[in-house]
Short mmCIF file of C-alpha atoms in Angstrom, two decimals:
data_model
loop_
_atom_site.label_atom_id
_atom_site.label_comp_id
_atom_site.label_asym_id
_atom_site.label_seq_id
_atom_site.Cartn_x
_atom_site.Cartn_y
_atom_site.Cartn_z
CA MET A 1 77.47 20.58 51.22
CA ASN A 2 79.74 17.96 49.52
CA LYS A 3 79.18 19.57 46.15
CA VAL A 4 79.86 23.09 47.66
CA ILE A 5 83.23 21.68 49.51
CA LYS A 6 84.17 20.08 45.99
CA TYR A 7 83.32 23.17 44.03
CA TYR A 8 85.44 25.26 46.67
CA ASN A 9 88.39 23.04 46.17
CA GLN A 10 88.97 23.68 42.68
CA PHE A 11 87.85 27.38 42.71
CA ASP A 12 90.37 30.10 43.09
CA GLU A 13 88.52 32.25 45.74
CA TRP A 14 91.77 34.46 46.63
CA GLY A 15 92.16 35.01 42.75
CA ARG A 16 88.16 36.02 42.71
CA LEU A 17 88.74 38.96 44.87
CA GLU A 18 91.74 39.89 43.00
CA ARG A 19 89.91 39.99 39.79
CA GLU A 20 87.13 41.87 41.41
CA PRO A 21 88.84 44.13 43.80
CA ILE A 22 85.98 46.41 43.94
CA GLU A 23 84.20 44.14 46.42
CA PHE A 24 86.96 43.78 48.58
CA GLN A 25 87.65 47.62 48.41
CA VAL A 26 84.06 48.49 49.28
CA ASN A 27 83.73 46.10 51.94
CA TRP A 28 87.08 47.00 53.35
CA HIS A 29 86.07 50.58 53.67
CA TYR A 30 82.96 49.82 55.59
CA ILE A 31 84.70 47.15 57.53
CA LYS A 32 87.14 49.73 58.81
CA LYS A 33 84.38 52.46 59.66
CA TYR A 34 82.75 50.05 62.21
CA LEU A 35 85.59 47.88 63.69
CA PRO A 36 86.36 48.40 67.17
CA LYS A 37 89.84 49.54 67.39
CA SER A 38 91.56 46.47 68.54
CA GLY A 39 90.71 42.92 69.90
CA ASN A 40 89.59 39.33 68.90
CA VAL A 41 88.07 38.83 65.87
CA LEU A 42 86.45 35.54 64.05
CA ASP A 43 86.61 35.22 60.34
CA ASN A 44 84.03 32.49 59.97
CA GLY A 45 83.76 31.10 56.45
CA ALA A 46 87.06 32.85 55.75
CA GLY A 47 88.21 30.86 52.52
CA PRO A 48 91.56 31.53 51.84
CA GLY A 49 91.91 34.29 54.34
CA LYS A 50 91.82 37.25 52.21
CA TYR A 51 90.09 39.50 54.73
CA ALA A 52 91.51 37.69 57.93
CA ILE A 53 94.93 38.54 56.79
CA GLU A 54 93.96 42.17 56.36
CA LEU A 55 92.63 42.29 59.93
CA ALA A 56 95.99 40.58 61.26
CA LYS A 57 98.01 43.39 59.41
CA GLU A 58 95.73 45.81 61.12
CA GLY A 59 96.96 44.55 64.60
CA TYR A 60 93.75 42.38 65.31
CA HIS A 61 94.14 39.00 66.89
CA VAL A 62 92.01 36.45 64.34
CA THR A 63 90.71 33.26 64.78
CA LEU A 64 89.79 31.60 61.13
CA THR A 65 87.35 28.90 60.18
CA ASP A 66 86.24 27.43 56.96
CA ILE A 67 84.16 24.14 56.04
CA THR A 68 86.98 23.29 53.23
CA THR A 69 90.05 22.03 54.53
CA SER A 70 92.01 22.94 51.38
CA LEU A 71 91.05 26.46 52.01
CA VAL A 72 92.16 26.59 55.53
CA GLU A 73 95.47 25.24 54.44
CA ILE A 74 95.92 27.99 51.98
CA ALA A 75 95.26 30.34 54.42
CA LYS A 76 97.61 29.02 56.74
CA SER A 77 100.32 29.07 54.08
CA LYS A 78 99.69 32.66 53.34
CA VAL A 79 99.74 33.81 56.76
CA LYS A 80 103.12 32.11 57.34
CA GLU A 81 104.71 33.71 54.06
CA MET A 82 103.40 36.93 55.14
CA GLY A 83 104.90 36.56 58.71
CA LEU A 84 101.76 37.09 60.38
CA GLU A 85 101.21 33.69 62.55
CA ASN A 86 101.44 35.84 65.94
CA HIS A 87 98.19 37.56 65.19
CA PHE A 88 96.30 34.42 64.68
CA ASN A 89 94.69 32.50 67.67
CA GLY A 90 93.75 29.32 65.47
CA PHE A 91 92.57 28.02 62.02
CA TYR A 92 89.74 25.50 61.94
CA VAL A 93 88.02 23.47 59.75
CA ALA A 94 84.50 24.20 61.01
CA ASP A 95 80.94 24.21 59.82
CA ALA A 96 79.42 27.70 60.39
CA ARG A 97 76.26 26.00 62.03
CA ARG A 98 78.49 24.52 64.70
CA LEU A 99 81.25 26.38 66.22
CA LYS A 100 81.83 23.87 69.09
CA MET A 101 85.46 24.86 69.73
CA MET A 102 84.50 28.44 70.42
CA LYS A 103 83.39 29.88 74.00
CA ASP A 104 80.46 32.12 74.31
CA GLU A 105 81.07 35.83 73.66
CA SER A 106 84.68 35.42 72.71
CA PHE A 107 85.06 37.92 70.08
CA ASP A 108 84.88 41.67 69.59
CA ALA A 109 83.98 41.38 66.06
CA SER A 110 82.64 38.44 64.08
CA PHE A 111 82.54 37.81 60.27
CA MET A 112 80.55 35.52 58.15
CA LEU A 113 81.52 36.44 54.55
CA GLY A 114 80.26 33.29 52.81
CA PRO A 115 78.19 30.81 54.79
CA LEU A 116 74.96 31.85 54.22
CA TYR A 117 75.42 31.85 50.28
CA HIS A 118 75.13 27.94 50.77
CA LEU A 119 72.41 27.10 53.41
CA GLN A 120 69.15 26.34 51.55
CA GLU A 121 67.11 25.13 54.64
CA GLU A 122 66.00 28.12 56.67
CA LYS A 123 66.46 26.12 59.88
CA GLU A 124 70.30 25.98 58.91
CA ARG A 125 70.53 29.74 58.36
CA ILE A 126 69.18 30.20 61.61
CA GLU A 127 71.48 27.97 63.12
CA ALA A 128 74.52 29.66 61.70
CA VAL A 129 73.39 33.17 62.74
CA LYS A 130 72.74 31.65 66.21
CA GLU A 131 76.31 30.42 66.49
CA LEU A 132 77.66 33.77 65.38
CA ASN A 133 75.55 35.45 68.04
CA ARG A 134 76.66 33.00 70.50
CA VAL A 135 80.11 33.56 70.05
CA THR A 136 80.39 37.37 69.64
CA LYS A 137 80.28 39.64 72.59
CA LYS A 138 77.50 41.70 73.87
CA ASN A 139 77.75 45.31 71.65
CA GLY A 140 80.33 43.16 69.23
CA ILE A 141 79.97 44.24 65.51
CA VAL A 142 79.16 41.45 63.04
CA PHE A 143 79.78 41.43 59.04
CA VAL A 144 77.76 39.12 57.39
CA ALA A 145 77.64 38.67 53.54
CA PHE A 146 74.39 37.81 51.54
CA MET A 147 73.56 37.40 47.62
CA PRO A 148 70.58 39.24 46.41
CA ARG A 149 67.74 37.21 44.55
CA ILE A 150 66.91 39.66 42.09
CA ARG A 151 70.41 40.44 40.80
CA HIS A 152 70.54 36.33 39.97
CA VAL A 153 67.29 36.62 38.35
CA TYR A 154 68.59 39.07 35.85
CA ASN A 155 71.81 37.28 35.53
CA SER A 156 70.06 34.23 34.57
CA LEU A 157 67.99 36.21 32.00
CA ILE A 158 70.99 38.11 30.42
CA ASN A 159 73.30 34.67 30.43
CA PRO A 160 71.16 31.95 30.65
CA ASP A 161 73.57 29.24 29.49
CA ASN A 162 75.87 30.26 32.08
CA TRP A 163 73.30 29.41 34.71
CA ARG A 164 71.50 26.28 33.70
CA PRO A 165 69.01 25.01 34.53
CA ASN A 166 67.81 28.90 34.88
CA ASP A 167 67.78 28.82 31.03
CA ASN A 168 64.24 29.01 30.93
CA LEU A 169 61.61 31.12 31.93
CA GLU A 170 59.59 28.78 34.34
CA THR A 171 62.77 27.54 36.19
CA ILE A 172 63.81 31.37 36.69
CA ILE A 173 60.37 32.22 38.13
CA GLN A 174 60.58 29.09 40.33
CA PHE A 175 63.95 30.38 41.66
CA SER A 176 62.61 33.71 42.05
CA LYS A 177 60.26 32.13 44.65
CA THR A 178 62.64 29.91 46.58
CA GLY A 179 65.83 31.57 46.15
CA CYS A 180 67.58 27.93 45.98
CA PHE A 181 70.07 27.43 42.86
CA ASP A 182 71.62 24.36 42.12
CA HIS A 183 73.68 24.46 38.91
CA GLU A 184 73.12 21.58 36.31
CA GLU A 185 76.87 21.45 35.59
CA GLU A 186 79.70 20.03 37.56
CA HIS A 187 82.44 22.04 39.31
CA ARG A 188 80.03 25.23 38.99
CA PHE A 189 78.82 27.57 41.90
CA THR A 190 75.88 25.50 43.44
CA GLY A 191 73.81 24.68 46.67
CA ALA A 192 73.26 28.31 46.81
CA TYR A 193 70.73 30.48 48.40
CA TYR A 194 69.83 34.12 47.69
CA PHE A 195 67.85 35.96 49.95
CA ASN A 196 65.28 38.94 49.40
CA ILE A 197 66.52 42.09 50.20
CA GLU A 198 63.83 43.06 52.47
CA ASP A 199 64.20 39.89 54.36
CA ILE A 200 67.57 40.57 55.31
CA ASN A 201 67.64 43.10 58.18
CA PRO A 202 64.48 41.64 59.78
CA PHE A 203 66.22 38.25 59.78
CA MET A 204 69.38 39.30 61.39
CA GLU A 205 67.23 41.63 63.93
CA GLU A 206 65.17 38.66 64.87
CA LEU A 207 68.18 36.53 65.85
CA GLY A 208 69.64 39.07 68.19
CA PHE A 209 71.17 41.93 66.03
CA GLU A 210 70.80 45.66 65.73
CA THR A 211 71.18 46.81 62.18
CA ILE A 212 73.77 49.22 61.44
CA GLN A 213 74.01 49.10 57.60
CA LEU A 214 73.29 47.10 54.78
CA ILE A 215 75.64 47.91 51.60
CA GLY A 216 76.07 46.73 48.23
CA SER A 217 79.52 45.39 48.06
CA ASN A 218 79.98 45.08 44.48
CA ALA A 219 77.52 47.13 42.20
CA GLY A 220 80.59 47.85 40.10
CA THR A 221 79.81 44.10 38.42
CA ILE A 222 77.34 45.67 36.17
CA LEU A 223 80.31 47.52 34.60
CA ASN A 224 81.56 45.04 31.78
CA GLU A 225 85.00 44.44 30.14
CA SER A 226 84.03 47.08 27.66
CA SER A 227 83.08 49.64 30.12
CA TRP A 228 85.91 49.19 32.31
CA SER A 229 88.38 49.74 29.00
CA TYR A 230 86.80 52.90 28.54
CA TRP A 231 87.30 54.51 31.78
CA LYS A 232 90.95 52.90 31.81
CA LYS A 233 91.69 55.05 29.08
CA LYS A 234 91.19 58.09 30.75
CA GLY A 235 93.83 57.24 33.27
CA GLN A 236 94.37 55.90 36.97
CA GLN A 237 93.04 58.98 38.49
CA GLU A 238 89.63 58.57 36.73
CA ILE A 239 89.38 54.70 37.87
CA GLU A 240 90.30 55.78 41.59
CA LYS A 241 87.44 58.31 41.17
CA ILE A 242 84.98 55.64 40.09
CA ILE A 243 85.82 53.38 43.08
CA GLY A 244 85.41 56.19 45.55
CA PHE A 245 81.90 56.95 43.89
CA ILE A 246 81.04 53.30 44.00
CA ILE A 247 82.40 53.14 47.56
CA ASP A 248 80.17 56.42 48.46
CA GLN A 249 77.14 54.96 46.75
CA ALA A 250 77.24 51.33 48.53
CA THR A 251 74.67 52.80 51.13
CA ASN A 252 72.46 53.82 48.75
CA PRO A 253 69.30 51.46 49.39
CA TYR A 254 68.24 51.81 45.68
CA ILE A 255 71.57 49.91 44.31
CA LEU A 256 71.34 46.76 46.57
CA GLY A 257 69.39 45.10 43.91
CA ILE A 258 72.34 45.60 41.22
CA SER A 259 75.17 44.64 43.67
CA SER A 260 76.17 40.80 43.43
CA HIS A 261 76.91 40.83 47.04
CA LEU A 262 75.52 42.51 50.13
CA LEU A 263 77.13 43.36 53.25
CA TYR A 264 75.28 43.29 56.49
CA ILE A 265 76.73 45.35 59.43
CA GLY A 266 74.99 44.97 62.77
CA LYS A 267 75.73 45.10 66.62
CA LYS A 268 74.87 42.37 69.15
CA LYS A 269 72.07 43.52 71.17
#
């Protein structure tokens, strides 16, 4: 986990969502669709607060946590800049597996859009989801992000030098069995866990949630720079149509494996 914290200390997560806006737009479309109309919301593993700030703008009362101190400080700073302090109930440096500062059933909706990326042991993943369940009210809605294993297999095959040690077939095959990825290079995305898609819904259901939807947050990442350049030449209206199409197709189960991130939407039983 120290390597993970070190990575996020130097990585521009806010900028990533600016550079990959489709992921945010897809997620936000479905978040708004299923969120309760008002209430207290937990953004657990919030990073620099991109989603938390949007929730505050919509009038929700938000509690923000992240394991990386520097990201919590960035979130605080951005909230202050935007004059949204009155919509935040607290900012905490906290591990998603241990939310001791949170009371049982405190939140009408809860987010966990990152912690499961970096819990390589099943026991740890279970602990994090159990904590999410504990702090969410009965019938509360949860939004949980996952990374699909098959997509990373093909990422490794396409760009092996970018994903060392997944630059040989033996290592890639081993990864396909375990889902665990530790980057060979310093300061790169590491300490990661990728799920088999078919395991996601049962995993969440066994831990007390009723599945509402599993969507592909960012199937648009299969379009490379050249592809986007072609469509951009056709004008902004065409780009908006493409984004709308990607949003509509996000619920299509056949595209889940090509999306770099997945969003699970569920209800606490």
